[in-house]
Each structure stands twice: as structure tokens, then as C-alpha cells.
CSV table of C-alpha atoms in Angstrom, one decimal:
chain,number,residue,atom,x,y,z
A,4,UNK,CA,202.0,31.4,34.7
A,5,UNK,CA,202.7,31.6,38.0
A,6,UNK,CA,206.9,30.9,38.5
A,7,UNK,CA,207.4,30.5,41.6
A,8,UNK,CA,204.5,27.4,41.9
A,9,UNK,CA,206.0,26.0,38.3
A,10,UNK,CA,209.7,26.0,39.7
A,11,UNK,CA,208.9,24.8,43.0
A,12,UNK,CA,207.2,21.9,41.1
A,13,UNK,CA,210.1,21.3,38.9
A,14,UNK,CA,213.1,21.6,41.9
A,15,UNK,CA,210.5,18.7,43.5
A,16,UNK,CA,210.0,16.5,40.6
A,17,UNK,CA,213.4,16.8,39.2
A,18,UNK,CA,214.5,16.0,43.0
A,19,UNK,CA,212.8,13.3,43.8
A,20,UNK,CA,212.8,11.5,40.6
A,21,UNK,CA,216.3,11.9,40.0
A,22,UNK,CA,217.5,10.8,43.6
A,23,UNK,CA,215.0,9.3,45.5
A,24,UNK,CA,213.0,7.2,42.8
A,25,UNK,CA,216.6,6.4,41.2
A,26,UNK,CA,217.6,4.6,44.6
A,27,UNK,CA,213.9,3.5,45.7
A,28,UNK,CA,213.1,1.5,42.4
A,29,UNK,CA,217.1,0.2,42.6
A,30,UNK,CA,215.6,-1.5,45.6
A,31,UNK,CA,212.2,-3.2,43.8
A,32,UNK,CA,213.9,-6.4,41.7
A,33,UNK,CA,215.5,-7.9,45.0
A,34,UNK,CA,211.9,-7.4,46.8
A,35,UNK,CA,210.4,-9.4,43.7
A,36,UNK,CA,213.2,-11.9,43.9
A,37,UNK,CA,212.8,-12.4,47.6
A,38,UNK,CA,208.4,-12.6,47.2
A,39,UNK,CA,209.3,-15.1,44.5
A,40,UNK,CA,211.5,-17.3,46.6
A,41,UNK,CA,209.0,-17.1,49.5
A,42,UNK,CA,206.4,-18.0,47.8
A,43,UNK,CA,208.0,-20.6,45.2
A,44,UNK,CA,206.7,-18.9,42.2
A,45,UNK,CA,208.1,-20.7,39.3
A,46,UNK,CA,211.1,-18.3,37.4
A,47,UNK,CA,208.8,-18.0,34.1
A,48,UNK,CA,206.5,-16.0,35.7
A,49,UNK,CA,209.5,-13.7,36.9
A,50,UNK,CA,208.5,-10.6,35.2
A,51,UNK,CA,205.0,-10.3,36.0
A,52,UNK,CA,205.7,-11.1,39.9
A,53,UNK,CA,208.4,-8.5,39.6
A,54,UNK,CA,205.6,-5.8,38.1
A,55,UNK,CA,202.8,-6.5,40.9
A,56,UNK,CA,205.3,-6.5,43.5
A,57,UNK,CA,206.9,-3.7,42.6
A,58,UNK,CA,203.5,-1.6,41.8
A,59,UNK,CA,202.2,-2.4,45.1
A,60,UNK,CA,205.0,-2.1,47.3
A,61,UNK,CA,205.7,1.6,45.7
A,62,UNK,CA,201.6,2.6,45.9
A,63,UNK,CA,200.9,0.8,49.2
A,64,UNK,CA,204.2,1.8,50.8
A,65,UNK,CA,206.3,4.5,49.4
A,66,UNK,CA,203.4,6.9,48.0
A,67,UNK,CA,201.7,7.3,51.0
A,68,UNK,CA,204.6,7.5,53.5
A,69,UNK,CA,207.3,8.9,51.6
A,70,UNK,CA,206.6,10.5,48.1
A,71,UNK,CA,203.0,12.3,49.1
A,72,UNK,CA,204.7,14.1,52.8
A,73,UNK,CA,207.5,14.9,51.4
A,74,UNK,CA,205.7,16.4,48.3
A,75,UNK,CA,203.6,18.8,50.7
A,76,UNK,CA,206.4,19.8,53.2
A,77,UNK,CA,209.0,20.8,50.2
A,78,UNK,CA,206.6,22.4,47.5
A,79,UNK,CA,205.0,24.6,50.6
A,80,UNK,CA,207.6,26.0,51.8
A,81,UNK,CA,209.1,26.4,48.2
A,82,UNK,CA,205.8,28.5,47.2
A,83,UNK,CA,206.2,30.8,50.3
A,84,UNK,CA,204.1,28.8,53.1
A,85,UNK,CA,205.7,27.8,56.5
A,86,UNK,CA,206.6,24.3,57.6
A,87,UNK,CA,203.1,24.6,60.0
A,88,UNK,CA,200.7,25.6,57.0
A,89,UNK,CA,202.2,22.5,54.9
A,90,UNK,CA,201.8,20.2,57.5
A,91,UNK,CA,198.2,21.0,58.0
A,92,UNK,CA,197.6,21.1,53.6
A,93,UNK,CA,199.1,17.3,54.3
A,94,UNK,CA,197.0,16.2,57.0
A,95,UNK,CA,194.1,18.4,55.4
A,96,UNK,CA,194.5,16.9,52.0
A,97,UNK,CA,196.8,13.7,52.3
A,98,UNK,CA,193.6,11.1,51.5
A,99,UNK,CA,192.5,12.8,47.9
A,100,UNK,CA,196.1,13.2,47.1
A,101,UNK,CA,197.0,9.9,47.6
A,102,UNK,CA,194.0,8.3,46.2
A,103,UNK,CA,194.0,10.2,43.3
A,104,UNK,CA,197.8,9.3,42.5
A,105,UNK,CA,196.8,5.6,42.9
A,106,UNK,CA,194.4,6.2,40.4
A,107,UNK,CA,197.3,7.4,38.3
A,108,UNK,CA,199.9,5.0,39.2
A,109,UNK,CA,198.4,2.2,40.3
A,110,UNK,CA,198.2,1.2,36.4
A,111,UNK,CA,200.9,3.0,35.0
A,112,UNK,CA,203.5,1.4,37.8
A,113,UNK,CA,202.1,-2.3,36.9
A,114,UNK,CA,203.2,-1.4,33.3
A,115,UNK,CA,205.5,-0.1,33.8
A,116,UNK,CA,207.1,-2.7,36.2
A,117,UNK,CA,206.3,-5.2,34.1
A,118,UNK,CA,207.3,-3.9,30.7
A,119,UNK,CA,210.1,-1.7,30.7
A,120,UNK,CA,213.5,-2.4,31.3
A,121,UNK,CA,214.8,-1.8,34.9
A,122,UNK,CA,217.3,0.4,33.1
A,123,UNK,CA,214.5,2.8,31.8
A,124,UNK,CA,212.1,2.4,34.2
A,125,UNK,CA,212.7,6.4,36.1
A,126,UNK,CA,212.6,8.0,32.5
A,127,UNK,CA,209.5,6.2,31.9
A,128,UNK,CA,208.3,7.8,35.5
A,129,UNK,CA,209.8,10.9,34.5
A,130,UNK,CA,207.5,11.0,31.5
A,131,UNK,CA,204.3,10.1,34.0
A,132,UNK,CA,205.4,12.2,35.9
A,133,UNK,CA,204.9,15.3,33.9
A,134,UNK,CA,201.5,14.8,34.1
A,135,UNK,CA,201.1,13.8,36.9
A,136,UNK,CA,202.5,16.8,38.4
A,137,UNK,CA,200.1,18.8,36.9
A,138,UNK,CA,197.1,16.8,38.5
A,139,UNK,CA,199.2,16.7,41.6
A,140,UNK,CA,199.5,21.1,41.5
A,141,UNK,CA,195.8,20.8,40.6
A,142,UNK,CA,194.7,18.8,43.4
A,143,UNK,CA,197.0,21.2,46.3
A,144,UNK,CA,195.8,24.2,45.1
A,145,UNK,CA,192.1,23.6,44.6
């Protein structure tokens, strides 16, 4: 086992779920609510709006701008690398990353959106997130 690549993975995970997914997915019910307003989707269908919006807007928008850069330019420099050499592993590797985590995510998030409660919805990440992180340690050091 390799300790320094299994901590940095832990400080990141434990990181970003715990402070940036806690306020990020705070945020996804009032996007739903708004999308629902909008488009005049009746209230009974409330829950499954709240799921697709909420799945898309974190794969389409906050994966690929936010999760996946800031995932390469913390665990590099955490392993040892320099800012430079994680910026280049992003650009070099930033498509298969991301579309292998939509893969991933892309179904778990729509379940997950749609049928847990908001209030359980990060520990339910957490849990994908386990093994997701090892695909995602896979993938950067391949």
C-alpha cells in the first residue's frame, strides 16, 4: 500500500465531501424548485424533477468545473507533484476522468436525488464515493 497516495485520497474525499458537497447539494432543492416554477411542472412530480435536475446540474456543471480540477490540483501536490505537473495530468487527462465519473454518477446521482432524503443524501455520496475513489486513483495513475 502506498500511504502517502491512500492519505492524499482520504484528506481529498473527506474534504470535499464534507465541506464542499455539504454546501453544493444544500444548493440543489431551490434549483429544482425554481426549474419547477419555470417550467410549470405540476407539484406531484416534485421529487423526480428535483432528482434530474439535481443529477444534471452536479454532472454537467459541478463535476467538470469544480470537483474534477480541484481533484487533480490537491491530490498532486499531496502525492509529491508540483502545481505545473498537476495542471498538465488535468488538461492531459481531464476528458476520461470526467467521462468515466459520469459513467459512475450520472446513475447513482439520479437515485440518489430522487430517493434519498435531502438529509442523507452526502452519506449516501460518501458511500459512492468510496468507490469511486478507487476508480478515480485508478484512472490518474494509469
Amino acid at each position: 500500500i502506498n500511504c502517502r497516495r491512500a492519505t492524499s485520497m482520504a484528506i481529498f474525499s473527506g474534504a470535499y465531501m464534507g465541506i464542499v458537497c455539504s454546501y453544493i447539494y444544500s444548493l440543489y432543492p431551490s434549483l429544482a424548485t425554481f426549474v419547477m416554477r419555470s417550467s410549470r411542472i405540476p407539484p406531484t412530480r416534485s421529487l423526480q424533477v428535483q432528482g434530474v435536475v439535481s443529477s444534471v446540474a452536479d454532472n454537467a456543471f459541478h463535476i467538470p468545473t469544480l470537483y474534477i480540477p480541484a481533484y487533480f490540483m490537491t491530490v498532486g501536490p499531496l502525492q509529491g507533484g508540483s502545481w505545473v505537473e498537476s495542471s498538465l495530468a488535468l488538461k492531459e487527462k481531464w476528458w476520461d476522468t470526467t467521462s468515466t465519473c459520469w459513467m459512475f454518477w450520472l446513475p447513482f446521482t439520479a437515485v440518489n436525488f430522487t430517493m434519498v432524503p435531502a438529509s442523507h443524501r452526502v452519506r449516501a455520496m460518501a458511500a459512492g464515493n468510496f468507490f469511486w475513489t478507487i476508480v478515480l486513483d485508478y484512472i490518474t495513475h494509469e
